[in-house]
Amino acid sequence: MSKAASAPPKTGRRPASWTQDPEGVRRNILTVAKEEFVENGLSGARVDEIAARTATSKRMIYYYFGDKEGLYRAVLEEMYERIRGFERSLDLASLPPVEAMTLLAGFTFDYHAENPDFVRLVMVENIHHARHLATSDRIATLNLSAIDMIREAYDRGVAAGLFRPGIEALDIHLTISALAFYNVSNRASIRQVFGHDMGAPEALVRRRAAAIDTVLRMLRA
Amino acid sequence: MSKAASAPPKTGRRPASWTQDPEGVRRNILTVAKEEFVENGLSGARVDEIAARTATSKRMIYYYFGDKEGLYRAVLEEMYERIRGFERSLDLASLPPVEAMTLLAGFTFDYHAENPDFVRLVMVENIHHARHLATSDRIATLNLSAIDMIREAYDRGVAAGLFRPGIEALDIHLTISALAFYNVSNRASIRQVFGHDMGAPEALVRRRAAAIDTVLRMLRA
DNA sequence: GACTAAATGAACTGCCTGGTACATTTAACA
DNA sequence: TGTTAAATGTACCAGGCAGTTCATTTAGTC
C-alpha cells in the first residue's frame, strides 16, 4: 500500500524510508485541496495549509500541479467531470415526459443539496469570472448533455400535448438549476437575514417539492 | 468642496495643503472599497490597492474602519441598507394581487440584473458563511419587509380566488430571488459551459418574462 | 491667537505566503 | 548490479500585505 494511503491521517510522522505512490499522492493532494478551496475560495486558500493537511509536502503540490492556480484548476476539472458522470447515469429517454422532468428536477435539486462543495466551488469560480473554466481544455471538451436530454423529453411532452410549445430547453435547465443552486448557495445569507434555515430537513423536502412543482407548472399546457 | 470630492480622480497629486472632509473621505473609501471587494472578494481584495485608488491614504482606512474586515462590513451594511430603501419604495398594497406579484418579480429581476455588484457581494458573503452579516448590528435591525409585502398580496390573491392557498410567503420570495439571483451570479460559468450569455439584452428580456411567468404559474389556482 | 481634538500624511515593520534550490531516495531496467 | 528518470524531503527566500508609528496639519473654541 502507498505511503499516502497507509499513513495514519495526521498523527504519524513520515517514515525514514517511504514508498513511491504518484497516484496516491496526487489524489491525497486533490482531496485536501478541494476542502481548502471549498472552504476559503481561491484567494483565501493557503498552499501551506493544504500541504500541512496532506500526507506529503508542499514540494509535491508544485511538482504535480505547477502552481496554486493549476491545483485549483485540477480540482475544478475533476468536479465537473464527476457531474458529467452523474448526468450520464440519468436515463430520461426511457421515461414519459412528465416523469422525466420530475426526475430531472428532483435529481438536480438533490445533487446540489447533497454536494454543497460543488455549489461553493462554482460560486468561487463565478467570482473569478469563470476564467479557469475558460482556460481548461478538459472542461472545454466536456460537453454537458443536460440540455439535449431536456430537449428530448420536452419535445415528447409537447408532441403528447402535455407541455406547451415554445420553451427553450436551456430555459428549462436554467430554471431547474436556479432553484436547486440558490437553495444551497445563499443558505447562509438567507439564514442571517430571514432567520430561516434552508438546510433543515423539513425545509429541504418542502423546497424540493416546490421546485419540482414549479418546473412542471412552467411546462404544462 | 472637499479634497476627496474635488481631487482629480487619478492624475492629481495631493496638494501640499488640504481641506478636512471626514464624510467625503469616508465615502471615497467606501466607493473604492466596494469595487475592490466586488471584483476580488474579501480575501482577494488588497487594502493597498484600495488605498492607492483612493484620494486619501491607507492610514485613513484604518482610522475610519479599524481593519480590513471592518471596511468590508461597512460596505456590506451600506449595500443592504440601500436594498431596504428600494424595497420600501415598492407599493404592492395598492395593486391587485396579480399585478402586485408581476411588479415584484419584475422589479426583483431588474434590480439584480442592474446591480451585479450587489449579487457578487452577496456571493462573497455566502462564501464566508455570512459571518459578517451575523456580526453586524446595523443589518440585524434591518428587518427586510419583502416577506410581509408578499404575504399581504398573496393573501388578497387567495381571498379573490386567483391564487391557490397553502403557499408560504417565504417560498414565493425564495423562488423569485432564486430566478433573479442565479441569472447574474452564474453568468460566467453558464457562458463557459453552455456558450450562452445570460447578460445579453435579448436573453435578459426573455429570462425576465420567463421568471415572471414562472412565479405567476406557481401561484395561480 | 493660543489650545486642543479631530483629521491626515509618509514611511515603516514584521509576518505571511507562493514559489524554489538543492539534495536524496525509490524503482524500473539493461 | 549499475544507471537513470521519476518521485520525494528539507530548507529557504523574496515580495506581498495587513496593520502601525510618528509626526503634522486643520479647524473649531475660548
Coordinates of C-alpha atoms (C1' of nucleotides) in Angstrom, one line a residue:
Chain A
M1 CA 0.0 0.0 0.0
S2 CA 1.1 3.5 -0.6
K3 CA 2.5 5.9 1.9
A4 CA -0.1 8.5 1.2
A5 CA -2.9 5.9 1.6
S6 CA -1.5 3.9 4.5
A7 CA -0.1 6.7 6.7
P8 CA -2.1 7.5 9.8
P9 CA -4.0 10.6 8.7
K10 CA -2.4 13.2 11.0
T11 CA -0.5 11.7 13.8
G12 CA 2.1 9.6 12.2
R13 CA 5.4 11.1 11.1
R14 CA 6.7 10.2 7.7
P15 CA 8.8 7.0 8.0
A16 CA 12.5 7.3 7.2
S17 CA 12.1 5.2 4.2
W18 CA 9.0 5.5 2.1
T19 CA 7.2 4.1 -0.9
Q20 CA 6.6 5.8 -4.1
D21 CA 2.9 6.4 -5.0
P22 CA 2.3 9.1 -7.6
E23 CA -1.4 8.4 -7.9
G24 CA -1.9 8.2 -4.2
V25 CA -0.1 11.4 -3.5
R26 CA -2.0 13.2 -6.3
R27 CA -5.3 12.0 -5.0
N28 CA -4.4 12.9 -1.5
I29 CA -3.4 16.4 -2.5
L30 CA -6.6 16.9 -4.6
T31 CA -8.8 15.8 -1.8
V32 CA -7.3 18.1 0.7
A33 CA -7.1 21.0 -1.8
K34 CA -10.7 20.7 -2.6
E35 CA -11.7 21.1 1.0
E36 CA -9.5 24.1 1.3
F37 CA -10.7 25.8 -1.8
V38 CA -14.3 25.0 -1.0
E39 CA -13.9 26.5 2.4
N40 CA -11.8 29.5 1.6
G41 CA -12.1 30.2 -2.1
L42 CA -9.1 30.6 -4.4
S43 CA -7.5 33.7 -2.9
G44 CA -8.4 32.6 0.6
A45 CA -6.9 29.1 0.3
R46 CA -3.4 28.7 1.6
V47 CA -1.0 26.4 -0.1
D48 CA 0.9 25.9 3.2
E49 CA -2.3 24.8 4.8
I50 CA -3.1 22.3 2.1
A51 CA 0.4 20.9 2.3
A52 CA 0.2 20.6 6.1
R53 CA -3.0 18.6 5.9
T54 CA -1.6 16.4 3.3
A55 CA 0.4 13.2 3.9
T56 CA 3.0 14.7 1.6
S57 CA 4.8 18.1 1.3
K58 CA 4.3 21.4 -0.4
R59 CA 7.0 20.4 -2.8
M60 CA 4.8 17.7 -4.3
I61 CA 1.9 20.2 -4.9
Y62 CA 4.2 22.2 -7.2
Y63 CA 5.7 19.1 -8.7
Y64 CA 2.3 17.8 -9.8
F65 CA 0.2 20.9 -10.3
G66 CA 2.7 23.6 -11.2
D67 CA 1.2 26.4 -9.1
K68 CA -1.7 27.3 -6.9
E69 CA -4.0 28.0 -9.8
G70 CA -3.0 24.8 -11.5
L71 CA -4.1 22.9 -8.4
Y72 CA -7.3 24.8 -8.3
R73 CA -8.0 24.1 -11.9
A74 CA -7.4 20.4 -11.3
V75 CA -9.9 20.4 -8.5
L76 CA -12.4 22.2 -10.7
E77 CA -11.9 19.9 -13.6
E78 CA -12.4 16.8 -11.5
M79 CA -15.6 18.2 -10.1
Y80 CA -17.1 18.9 -13.5
E81 CA -16.1 15.5 -14.8
R82 CA -17.9 14.0 -11.8
I83 CA -21.1 15.8 -12.7
R84 CA -20.8 14.7 -16.2
G85 CA -20.7 11.2 -15.0
F86 CA -23.8 11.6 -12.9
E87 CA -25.6 13.2 -15.7
R88 CA -25.0 10.3 -18.0
S89 CA -26.4 8.0 -15.5
L90 CA -29.8 9.6 -15.8
D91 CA -32.0 7.9 -18.4
L92 CA -34.7 10.4 -19.1
A93 CA -35.4 9.0 -22.6
S94 CA -37.0 5.9 -21.2
L95 CA -39.5 7.8 -19.1
P96 CA -42.7 9.6 -20.0
P97 CA -42.3 13.4 -20.3
V98 CA -43.7 14.4 -17.0
E99 CA -41.9 11.7 -15.1
A100 CA -38.7 12.6 -16.9
M101 CA -38.9 16.2 -15.9
T102 CA -39.9 15.3 -12.4
L103 CA -36.9 13.0 -12.1
L104 CA -34.5 15.6 -13.6
A105 CA -35.7 18.4 -11.3
G106 CA -35.6 16.2 -8.3
F107 CA -32.2 14.8 -9.1
T108 CA -30.8 18.2 -9.8
F109 CA -32.2 19.5 -6.5
D110 CA -30.8 16.6 -4.6
Y111 CA -27.4 16.7 -6.2
H112 CA -27.0 20.3 -5.2
A113 CA -28.3 19.7 -1.7
E114 CA -26.0 16.8 -1.2
N115 CA -23.0 18.4 -2.7
P116 CA -22.6 21.9 -1.2
D117 CA -18.9 21.6 -2.1
F118 CA -19.9 21.6 -5.7
V119 CA -22.1 24.7 -5.3
R120 CA -19.4 26.5 -3.4
L121 CA -16.7 25.9 -5.9
V122 CA -19.0 27.1 -8.7
M123 CA -19.6 30.2 -6.7
V124 CA -15.9 30.7 -6.3
E125 CA -15.3 30.2 -9.9
N126 CA -18.0 32.7 -10.8
I127 CA -16.5 35.2 -8.5
H128 CA -13.4 34.8 -10.7
H129 CA -15.4 35.3 -13.8
A130 CA -15.0 31.6 -14.7
R131 CA -11.6 32.3 -16.1
H132 CA -10.3 28.9 -15.0
L133 CA -13.2 27.1 -16.7
A134 CA -12.3 29.2 -19.8
T135 CA -8.7 28.1 -19.8
S136 CA -9.3 24.4 -19.1
D137 CA -9.1 22.1 -22.1
R138 CA -10.6 19.2 -20.1
I139 CA -13.7 21.2 -19.4
A140 CA -14.0 22.7 -22.9
T141 CA -14.4 19.2 -24.3
L142 CA -16.8 18.1 -21.6
N143 CA -20.0 18.7 -23.5
L144 CA -22.6 18.6 -20.8
S145 CA -25.6 16.7 -22.1
A146 CA -28.2 18.1 -19.8
I147 CA -29.7 20.4 -22.4
D148 CA -30.0 17.6 -25.0
M149 CA -31.7 15.3 -22.5
I150 CA -34.1 18.1 -21.6
R151 CA -34.9 18.9 -25.2
E152 CA -35.7 15.4 -26.0
A153 CA -38.1 14.9 -23.1
Y154 CA -39.6 18.3 -23.6
D155 CA -40.3 17.7 -27.3
R156 CA -42.0 14.4 -26.5
G157 CA -44.1 16.3 -23.9
V158 CA -45.1 18.9 -26.5
A159 CA -45.9 16.2 -29.1
A160 CA -48.1 14.5 -26.5
G161 CA -50.0 17.7 -25.8
L162 CA -48.7 17.7 -22.2
F163 CA -46.4 20.6 -22.4
R164 CA -47.0 24.0 -24.1
P165 CA -44.7 24.6 -27.1
G166 CA -42.2 27.5 -27.5
I167 CA -40.0 26.9 -24.5
E168 CA -36.2 26.7 -25.0
A169 CA -34.6 23.7 -23.4
L170 CA -31.9 26.0 -22.0
D171 CA -34.6 28.0 -20.1
I172 CA -35.9 24.8 -18.5
H173 CA -32.4 23.9 -17.4
L174 CA -31.8 27.4 -16.1
T175 CA -35.0 27.4 -14.1
I176 CA -34.2 24.0 -12.6
S177 CA -30.7 24.9 -11.8
A178 CA -31.5 28.3 -10.3
L179 CA -33.9 26.8 -7.8
A180 CA -31.6 24.0 -6.9
F181 CA -28.5 26.2 -6.8
Y182 CA -29.9 29.1 -4.9
N183 CA -31.1 26.8 -2.1
V184 CA -27.6 25.9 -1.3
S185 CA -25.5 28.9 -2.4
N186 CA -27.5 31.5 -0.4
R187 CA -28.2 29.4 2.6
A188 CA -26.0 31.5 4.9
S189 CA -27.3 34.9 4.0
I190 CA -30.9 33.8 4.0
R191 CA -30.4 32.4 7.4
Q192 CA -29.0 35.7 8.7
V193 CA -31.5 38.0 7.0
F194 CA -34.7 36.0 7.4
G195 CA -33.8 33.6 10.3
H196 CA -34.7 30.7 8.1
D197 CA -32.6 27.6 7.6
M198 CA -32.9 26.3 4.1
G199 CA -30.7 23.4 5.0
A200 CA -33.1 22.0 7.6
P201 CA -34.6 18.6 6.6
E202 CA -38.2 19.8 6.5
A203 CA -37.3 23.0 4.6
L204 CA -35.4 20.8 2.2
V205 CA -38.3 18.5 1.4
R206 CA -40.7 21.3 1.1
R207 CA -38.5 23.3 -1.1
R208 CA -37.7 20.2 -3.2
A209 CA -41.4 19.6 -3.8
A210 CA -41.9 23.3 -4.6
A211 CA -39.1 23.2 -7.1
I212 CA -40.5 20.2 -9.0
D213 CA -44.0 21.6 -8.9
T214 CA -42.7 25.0 -10.2
V215 CA -41.0 23.3 -13.1
L216 CA -44.0 21.2 -14.1
R217 CA -46.3 24.2 -13.9
M218 CA -44.0 26.2 -16.0
L219 CA -44.1 23.4 -18.7
R220 CA -47.8 22.4 -18.6
A221 CA -50.0 23.3 -21.5
Chain B
M1 CA -15.7 71.4 -1.7
S2 CA -13.8 68.6 -0.1
K3 CA -10.4 67.3 -1.1
A4 CA -11.7 63.8 -1.6
A5 CA -14.5 65.0 -3.8
S6 CA -12.7 67.7 -5.7
A7 CA -9.4 65.9 -6.4
P8 CA -9.0 64.8 -10.0
P9 CA -9.8 61.1 -9.7
K10 CA -6.4 59.6 -10.5
T11 CA -4.0 62.0 -12.0
G12 CA -3.8 64.8 -9.5
R13 CA -1.3 64.7 -6.7
R14 CA -2.4 65.7 -3.2
P15 CA -1.9 69.4 -2.7
A16 CA 0.6 70.5 -0.1
S17 CA -2.2 72.0 1.9
W18 CA -5.5 70.3 2.1
T19 CA -9.0 70.6 3.4
Q20 CA -10.6 68.4 6.0
D21 CA -13.6 66.4 4.9
P22 CA -14.3 63.4 7.0
E23 CA -17.5 62.4 5.3
G24 CA -16.1 62.9 1.8
V25 CA -13.1 60.7 2.7
R26 CA -15.3 58.1 4.2
R27 CA -17.5 58.0 1.1
N28 CA -14.5 57.9 -1.2
I29 CA -13.0 55.0 0.7
L30 CA -16.3 53.1 0.7
T31 CA -16.8 53.6 -3.0
V32 CA -13.4 52.3 -4.0
A33 CA -13.5 49.5 -1.4
K34 CA -16.8 48.3 -2.8
E35 CA -15.4 48.0 -6.3
E36 CA -12.4 46.1 -4.9
F37 CA -14.4 43.7 -2.8
V38 CA -16.9 43.1 -5.6
E39 CA -14.1 42.3 -8.0
N40 CA -11.8 40.3 -5.8
G41 CA -13.8 39.1 -2.8
L42 CA -12.8 39.6 0.8
S43 CA -9.6 37.6 0.8
G44 CA -8.7 38.7 -2.8
A45 CA -9.1 42.4 -2.1
R46 CA -5.9 44.3 -1.3
V47 CA -6.0 47.2 1.2
D48 CA -3.0 48.7 -0.5
E49 CA -4.9 48.6 -3.8
I50 CA -7.9 50.3 -2.3
A51 CA -5.8 52.9 -0.7
A52 CA -4.0 53.6 -4.0
R53 CA -7.2 54.2 -5.9
T54 CA -8.5 56.5 -3.2
A55 CA -7.9 60.2 -3.0
T56 CA -6.6 59.6 0.5
S57 CA -4.2 57.2 2.1
K58 CA -4.2 53.8 3.7
R59 CA -3.9 55.4 7.1
M60 CA -7.4 56.8 6.8
I61 CA -8.9 53.4 6.0
Y62 CA -7.7 52.1 9.4
Y63 CA -8.6 55.4 11.0
Y64 CA -12.2 55.1 10.0
F65 CA -12.8 51.4 9.6
G66 CA -10.4 49.7 12.0
D67 CA -9.3 46.9 9.8
K68 CA -10.0 45.2 6.5
E69 CA -13.0 43.3 7.8
G70 CA -14.4 46.4 9.3
L71 CA -14.2 48.1 5.9
Y72 CA -15.8 45.1 4.3
R73 CA -18.6 45.1 6.8
A74 CA -19.2 48.7 6.2
V75 CA -19.5 48.1 2.5
L76 CA -21.9 45.2 3.1
E77 CA -24.1 47.2 5.5
E78 CA -24.4 50.1 3.2
M79 CA -25.5 47.8 0.4
Y80 CA -28.2 46.1 2.4
E81 CA -29.5 49.4 3.6
R82 CA -29.8 50.5 0.0
I83 CA -31.8 47.5 -0.8
R84 CA -34.1 48.1 2.1
G85 CA -34.7 51.6 0.7
F86 CA -35.7 50.3 -2.7
E87 CA -37.9 47.7 -1.1
R88 CA -39.8 50.3 0.8
S89 CA -40.4 52.3 -2.4
L90 CA -42.5 49.4 -3.8
D91 CA -46.1 49.8 -3.1
L92 CA -47.6 46.4 -3.7
A93 CA -50.5 47.0 -1.4
S94 CA -52.2 49.4 -3.8
L95 CA -52.1 46.9 -6.7
P96 CA -54.4 44.0 -7.5
P97 CA -52.7 40.6 -6.5
V98 CA -51.6 39.5 -9.9
E99 CA -50.2 42.9 -10.8
A100 CA -48.5 43.2 -7.4
M101 CA -46.7 39.9 -8.0
T102 CA -45.8 40.8 -11.5
L103 CA -44.4 44.0 -10.3
L104 CA -42.4 42.4 -7.5
A105 CA -41.0 39.7 -9.7
G106 CA -40.1 42.1 -12.4
F107 CA -38.6 44.6 -10.0
T108 CA -36.5 41.9 -8.3
F109 CA -35.3 40.6 -11.6
D110 CA -34.3 44.1 -12.8
Y111 CA -32.6 45.0 -9.5
H112 CA -30.4 42.0 -9.7
A113 CA -29.6 42.5 -13.4
E114 CA -28.8 46.1 -12.9
N115 CA -26.8 45.6 -9.8
P116 CA -24.4 42.8 -10.4
D117 CA -22.2 44.3 -7.6
F118 CA -24.9 43.5 -5.1
V119 CA -25.1 39.9 -6.4
R120 CA -21.4 39.5 -6.2
L121 CA -21.1 40.8 -2.7
V122 CA -23.8 38.5 -1.5
M123 CA -22.0 35.6 -3.2
V124 CA -18.8 36.7 -1.4
E125 CA -20.6 36.9 1.9
N126 CA -22.1 33.5 1.4
I127 CA -18.7 32.0 0.7
H128 CA -17.8 33.4 4.1
H129 CA -20.8 31.7 5.6
A130 CA -22.4 35.2 6.1
R131 CA -20.4 35.6 9.3
H132 CA -20.2 39.4 8.7
L133 CA -23.9 39.7 8.3
A134 CA -24.1 37.8 11.5
T135 CA -21.9 40.2 13.4
S136 CA -23.4 43.4 12.1
D137 CA -25.8 45.2 14.3
R138 CA -26.9 47.5 11.6
I139 CA -28.1 44.6 9.5
A140 CA -29.6 42.7 12.4
T141 CA -32.1 45.5 12.9
L142 CA -32.7 46.0 9.2
N143 CA -35.9 43.9 9.1
L144 CA -36.4 43.4 5.4
S145 CA -40.0 43.8 4.6
A146 CA -40.2 41.8 1.4
I147 CA -41.8 38.8 3.1
D148 CA -44.6 40.9 4.7
M149 CA -45.4 42.6 1.4
I150 CA -45.6 39.3 -0.4
R151 CA -47.8 37.8 2.2
E152 CA -50.2 40.7 2.0
A153 CA -50.6 40.5 -1.7
Y154 CA -50.7 36.7 -1.7
D155 CA -53.5 36.6 0.9
R156 CA -55.5 39.0 -1.1
G157 CA -55.0 36.8 -4.2
V158 CA -56.1 33.7 -2.3
A159 CA -59.2 35.6 -1.0
A160 CA -60.1 36.6 -4.5
G161 CA -59.7 33.1 -5.7
L162 CA -56.8 34.0 -8.0
F163 CA -54.1 32.1 -6.1
R164 CA -54.2 28.7 -4.7
P165 CA -53.9 28.6 -0.9
G166 CA -51.2 26.9 1.2
I167 CA -48.1 28.6 -0.1
E168 CA -45.7 30.2 2.3
A169 CA -44.7 33.8 1.6
L170 CA -41.1 32.9 2.1
D171 CA -41.3 30.3 -0.6
I172 CA -42.6 32.8 -3.0
H173 CA -39.7 35.1 -2.1
L174 CA -37.2 32.3 -2.5
T175 CA -38.5 31.4 -5.9
I176 CA -38.4 35.0 -7.2
S177 CA -35.0 35.6 -5.7
A178 CA -33.5 32.4 -7.0
L179 CA -34.5 33.1 -10.5
A180 CA -33.3 36.7 -10.4
F181 CA -30.1 35.9 -8.5
Y182 CA -28.9 32.9 -10.5
N183 CA -29.2 34.8 -13.7
V184 CA -26.5 37.1 -12.5
S185 CA -24.4 35.0 -10.1
N186 CA -23.8 32.2 -12.5
R187 CA -23.4 34.2 -15.7
A188 CA -19.8 33.4 -16.1
S189 CA -19.9 29.7 -15.6
I190 CA -23.0 29.3 -17.8
R191 CA -21.3 31.2 -20.5
Q192 CA -18.3 28.9 -20.3
V193 CA -20.1 25.6 -20.1
F194 CA -23.1 26.3 -22.4
G195 CA -21.7 29.2 -24.5
H196 CA -24.8 31.2 -23.6
D197 CA -24.6 34.8 -22.4
M198 CA -27.3 35.4 -19.9
G199 CA -26.3 39.0 -19.8
A200 CA -27.2 39.7 -23.4
P201 CA -30.2 42.1 -23.8
E202 CA -32.4 39.6 -25.6
A203 CA -31.5 36.8 -23.2
L204 CA -32.3 39.2 -20.4
V205 CA -35.8 40.2 -21.6
R206 CA -36.7 36.6 -22.4
R207 CA -35.5 35.4 -19.0
R208 CA -37.3 38.2 -17.3
A209 CA -40.6 37.3 -18.9
A210 CA -39.9 33.6 -18.0
A211 CA -39.3 34.5 -14.4
I212 CA -42.5 36.5 -14.0
D213 CA -44.5 33.8 -15.8
T214 CA -43.0 31.1 -13.7
V215 CA -43.9 32.9 -10.5
L216 CA -47.5 33.5 -11.6
R217 CA -48.0 29.9 -12.7
M218 CA -46.7 28.8 -9.4
L219 CA -49.3 30.9 -7.7
R220 CA -52.4 30.5 -9.8
A221 CA -55.2 28.4 -8.6
Chain C
dG1 C1' -4.2 83.9 18.6
dA2 C1' -3.3 80.1 21.8
dC3 C1' -5.1 75.5 22.8
dT4 C1' -7.0 71.1 21.7
dA5 C1' -9.1 67.4 19.3
dA6 C1' -10.0 65.6 15.1
dA7 C1' -8.1 64.5 10.6
dT8 C1' -4.4 63.4 7.6
dG9 C1' 0.3 62.1 5.5
dA10 C1' 4.5 59.3 4.8
dA11 C1' 7.3 55.9 5.9
dC12 C1' 7.9 51.6 8.2
dT13 C1' 7.5 46.7 10.1
dG14 C1' 7.1 42.0 10.6
dC15 C1' 4.8 38.1 9.3
dC16 C1' 2.6 35.6 5.9
dT17 C1' 2.7 33.2 1.5
dG18 C1' 3.6 31.5 -3.0
dG19 C1' 7.2 29.5 -5.0
dT20 C1' 12.1 27.5 -5.5
dA21 C1' 17.0 25.3 -5.0
dC22 C1' 19.3 21.6 -3.7
dA23 C1' 19.8 17.2 -2.1
dT24 C1' 18.1 12.4 -1.7
dT25 C1' 15.6 8.2 -2.3
dT26 C1' 13.0 4.9 -4.9
dA27 C1' 12.1 1.8 -8.7
dA28 C1' 12.4 0.3 -13.3
dC29 C1' 15.6 -1.8 -16.5
dA30 C1' 19.6 -3.1 -19.0
Chain D
dT1 C1' 24.2 -4.5 -10.0
dG2 C1' 24.9 -0.2 -12.1
dT3 C1' 22.4 3.6 -14.4
dT4 C1' 18.8 6.7 -14.8
dA5 C1' 14.5 9.0 -14.5
dA6 C1' 10.8 9.7 -11.6
dA7 C1' 9.3 10.9 -7.0
dT8 C1' 10.1 13.0 -2.7
dG9 C1' 12.0 15.7 1.5
dT10 C1' 14.1 20.0 3.7
dA11 C1' 15.3 24.3 4.0
dC12 C1' 15.0 28.6 2.3
dC13 C1' 13.7 33.2 0.0
dA14 C1' 11.9 37.5 -1.8
dG15 C1' 7.9 40.0 -2.4
dG16 C1' 3.4 41.0 -0.7
dC17 C1' 0.3 42.7 2.5
dA18 C1' -2.3 43.9 6.8
dG19 C1' -1.5 46.9 10.2
dT20 C1' 1.3 50.7 12.9
dT21 C1' 4.3 54.6 14.4
dC22 C1' 5.3 59.1 14.4
dA23 C1' 4.8 63.5 13.0
dT24 C1' 1.9 67.2 11.0
dT25 C1' -2.0 70.0 9.7
dT26 C1' -6.6 71.6 10.0
dA27 C1' -10.4 73.8 12.3
dG28 C1' -13.2 74.7 15.9
dT29 C1' -13.3 77.2 20.8
dC30 C1' -12.3 80.5 24.5

